[in-house]
Coordinates of N, CA and C in Angstrom, one line a residue:
X1 N -11.7 8.8 -11.0 CA -10.8 7.9 -10.3 C -9.3 8.6 -10.2
X2 N -8.8 8.6 -9.1 CA -7.5 9.2 -8.9 C -6.5 8.2 -8.4
X3 N -5.3 8.6 -8.4 CA -4.2 7.7 -8.0 C -3.5 8.5 -6.9
X4 N -3.2 7.9 -5.8 CA -2.6 8.4 -4.6 C -1.2 7.7 -4.4
X5 N -0.1 8.4 -4.6 CA 1.2 7.7 -4.5 C 1.8 8.2 -3.3
X6 N 2.4 7.3 -2.3 CA 3.1 7.7 -1.2 C 4.3 6.8 -0.9
X7 N 5.2 7.3 -0.2 CA 6.3 6.4 0.3 C 6.1 6.0 1.7
X8 N 6.4 4.8 2.0 CA 6.2 4.2 3.3 C 7.4 3.4 3.8
X9 N 7.8 3.5 5.0 CA 8.8 2.7 5.5 C 8.4 1.3 5.6
X10 N 9.3 0.3 5.1 CA 9.0 -1.1 5.2 C 10.3 -1.7 5.7
X11 N 10.2 -3.0 6.1 CA 11.3 -3.7 6.6 C 11.6 -4.9 5.6
X12 N 12.9 -4.9 5.0 CA 13.2 -6.0 4.1 C 13.2 -7.3 4.9
X13 N 12.6 -8.3 4.3 CA 12.6 -9.5 5.0 C 11.3 -10.0 5.8
X14 N 10.6 -8.8 6.0 CA 9.2 -9.1 6.7 C 8.4 -9.9 5.8
X15 N 7.7 -10.9 6.5 CA 6.8 -11.8 5.8 C 5.3 -11.4 6.1
X16 N 4.5 -11.1 5.0 CA 3.2 -10.8 5.2 C 2.9 -9.6 6.1
X17 N 3.7 -8.6 6.0 CA 3.3 -7.4 6.9 C 2.1 -6.8 6.4
X18 N 1.5 -6.0 7.4 CA 0.2 -5.3 7.2 C 0.6 -3.8 7.1
X19 N 0.2 -3.1 6.1 CA 0.5 -1.7 5.8 C -0.9 -0.9 5.8
X20 N -0.7 0.4 5.9 CA -2.0 1.2 5.7 C -1.6 2.3 4.7
X21 N -2.7 2.8 4.0 CA -2.5 3.8 3.1 C -3.8 4.6 3.1
X22 N -3.8 5.9 2.7 CA -5.0 6.7 2.6 C -5.1 7.3 1.3
X23 N -6.4 7.5 0.9 CA -6.7 8.3 -0.3 C -7.2 9.7 0.3
X24 N -7.2 10.6 -0.7 CA -7.8 11.9 -0.3 C -9.1 11.8 0.3
X25 N -9.5 12.7 1.2 CA -10.9 12.8 1.7 C -11.9 12.8 0.7
X26 N -12.9 11.9 0.8 CA -14.0 11.9 -0.2 C -13.7 10.8 -1.2
X27 N -12.7 10.0 -1.1 CA -12.4 9.0 -2.0 C -12.1 7.6 -1.3
X28 N -12.4 6.5 -1.8 CA -12.1 5.3 -1.1 C -11.1 4.5 -2.0
X29 N -10.3 3.8 -1.3 CA -9.2 2.9 -1.9 C -9.9 1.7 -2.6
X30 N -9.6 1.5 -3.9 CA -10.2 0.3 -4.5 C -9.1 -0.6 -5.1
X31 N -7.8 -0.2 -5.1 CA -6.8 -1.0 -5.6 C -5.4 -0.5 -5.0
X32 N -4.5 -1.4 -5.0 CA -3.2 -1.0 -4.4 C -2.1 -1.8 -5.0
X33 N -1.0 -1.0 -5.2 CA 0.2 -1.6 -5.7 C 1.4 -1.2 -4.8
X34 N 2.3 -2.0 -4.6 CA 3.5 -1.6 -3.8 C 4.8 -2.1 -4.6
X35 N 5.8 -1.1 -4.6 CA 7.1 -1.5 -5.1 C 8.1 -1.2 -4.0
X36 N 9.1 -2.0 -4.0 CA 10.3 -1.8 -3.0 C 11.6 -1.9 -3.8
X37 N 12.3 -0.8 -3.8 CA 13.5 -0.7 -4.6 C 13.2 -1.1 -6.1
X38 N 12.1 -0.7 -6.6 CA 11.8 -1.0 -8.0 C 11.2 -2.4 -8.2
X39 N 11.1 -3.2 -7.2 CA 10.6 -4.5 -7.3 C 9.1 -4.5 -6.9
X40 N 8.2 -4.9 -7.8 CA 6.8 -5.1 -7.5 C 6.6 -6.1 -6.4
X41 N 5.8 -5.7 -5.5 CA 5.4 -6.7 -4.4 C 3.8 -6.9 -4.4
X42 N 3.4 -8.1 -4.4 CA 2.0 -8.4 -4.4 C 1.3 -8.0 -3.1
X43 N 0.3 -7.2 -3.2 CA -0.4 -6.8 -2.0 C -1.9 -6.9 -2.3
X44 N -2.8 -7.0 -1.2 CA -4.2 -7.0 -1.3 C -4.8 -6.1 -0.2
X45 N -5.9 -5.4 -0.6 CA -6.6 -4.6 0.3 C -7.4 -5.5 1.2
X46 N -7.2 -5.5 2.6 CA -8.0 -6.4 3.5 C -9.2 -5.6 4.1
X47 N -9.1 -4.4 4.2 CA -10.2 -3.7 4.8 C -10.1 -2.2 4.4
X48 N -11.2 -1.6 4.4 CA -11.3 -0.1 4.0 C -12.2 0.5 5.2
X49 N -11.7 1.5 5.8 CA -12.5 2.3 6.7 C -12.3 3.8 6.3
X50 N -13.4 4.3 5.8 CA -13.4 5.7 5.3 C -12.5 5.7 4.1
X51 N -11.5 6.6 4.2 CA -10.6 6.7 3.1 C -9.2 6.0 3.3
X52 N -9.2 5.2 4.3 CA -8.0 4.5 4.7 C -8.1 2.9 4.4
X53 N -7.1 2.4 3.8 CA -7.1 1.0 3.4 C -6.0 0.3 4.3
X54 N -6.4 -0.9 4.7 CA -5.5 -1.8 5.4 C -5.0 -2.8 4.3
X55 N -3.8 -2.9 4.0 CA -3.2 -3.7 3.0 C -2.3 -4.7 3.6
X56 N -2.4 -5.9 3.0 CA -1.7 -7.0 3.5 C -0.7 -7.4 2.3
X57 N 0.6 -7.6 2.7 CA 1.5 -8.0 1.6 C 1.5 -9.5 1.5
X58 N 1.5 -10.0 0.2 CA 1.4 -11.5 0.0 C 2.8 -11.9 -0.4
X59 N 3.5 -12.3 0.7 CA 4.9 -12.7 0.6 C 5.8 -12.0 1.4
X60 N 7.0 -11.7 0.9 CA 8.1 -11.2 1.7 C 8.5 -9.9 1.1
X61 N 8.9 -8.9 2.0 CA 9.4 -7.6 1.5 C 10.8 -7.8 1.0
X62 N 11.1 -7.4 -0.2 CA 12.6 -7.5 -0.6 C 13.5 -6.7 0.2
X63 N 14.9 -7.1 0.2 CA 15.8 -6.4 0.9 C 16.1 -7.0 2.3
X64 N 16.9 -6.2 3.0 CA 17.2 -6.5 4.4 C 17.2 -5.1 5.2
X65 N 16.5 -5.2 6.3 CA 16.5 -4.0 7.1 C 15.5 -2.9 6.5
X66 N 15.8 -1.8 7.0 CA 14.9 -0.7 6.6 C 15.0 -0.3 5.1
X67 N 13.8 -0.4 4.5 CA 13.7 0.0 3.0 C 12.6 0.9 2.9
X68 N 12.5 1.6 1.7 CA 11.4 2.5 1.4 C 10.6 1.9 0.3
X69 N 9.3 1.8 0.6 CA 8.3 1.3 -0.3 C 7.5 2.4 -1.0
X70 N 7.1 2.2 -2.2 CA 6.3 3.1 -2.9 C 4.9 2.5 -2.9
X71 N 4.0 3.1 -2.3 CA 2.5 2.6 -2.3 C 1.7 3.4 -3.3
X72 N 1.1 2.8 -4.2 CA 0.2 3.4 -5.1 C -1.1 3.0 -4.9
X73 N -2.1 3.9 -4.5 CA -3.5 3.5 -4.2 C -4.4 4.1 -5.4
X74 N -5.3 3.2 -5.9 CA -6.2 3.7 -6.9 C -7.5 4.0 -6.0
X75 N -7.9 5.3 -6.2 CA -9.0 5.8 -5.3 C -10.2 6.1 -6.2
X76 N -11.4 5.8 -5.7 CA -12.6 6.1 -6.4 C -13.4 7.1 -5.6
X77 N -13.8 8.3 -6.2 CA -14.6 9.2 -5.4 C -15.9 8.7 -4.9
X78 N -16.3 9.1 -3.8 CA -17.6 8.6 -3.2 C -18.7 9.5 -3.5
X79 N -18.4 10.7 -4.1 CA -19.6 11.7 -4.3 C -20.1 11.4 -5.8

């Protein structure tokens, strides 16, 4: 099991936005966490295609305007 951490642009004040994140080739996303400015934001993986997950935020992105989110994906090897 590996962890893939990436930064993604998000918009503060967005309600239930849909984000995407990818694991390395050969691994599938099985879990996701998002923090924005150090604040954890509840997310759920709504679909997985190959090594890319579609992630829906449960609630509102903190802040106002452009923010940087840190997306952590838990990845499981498919081999």
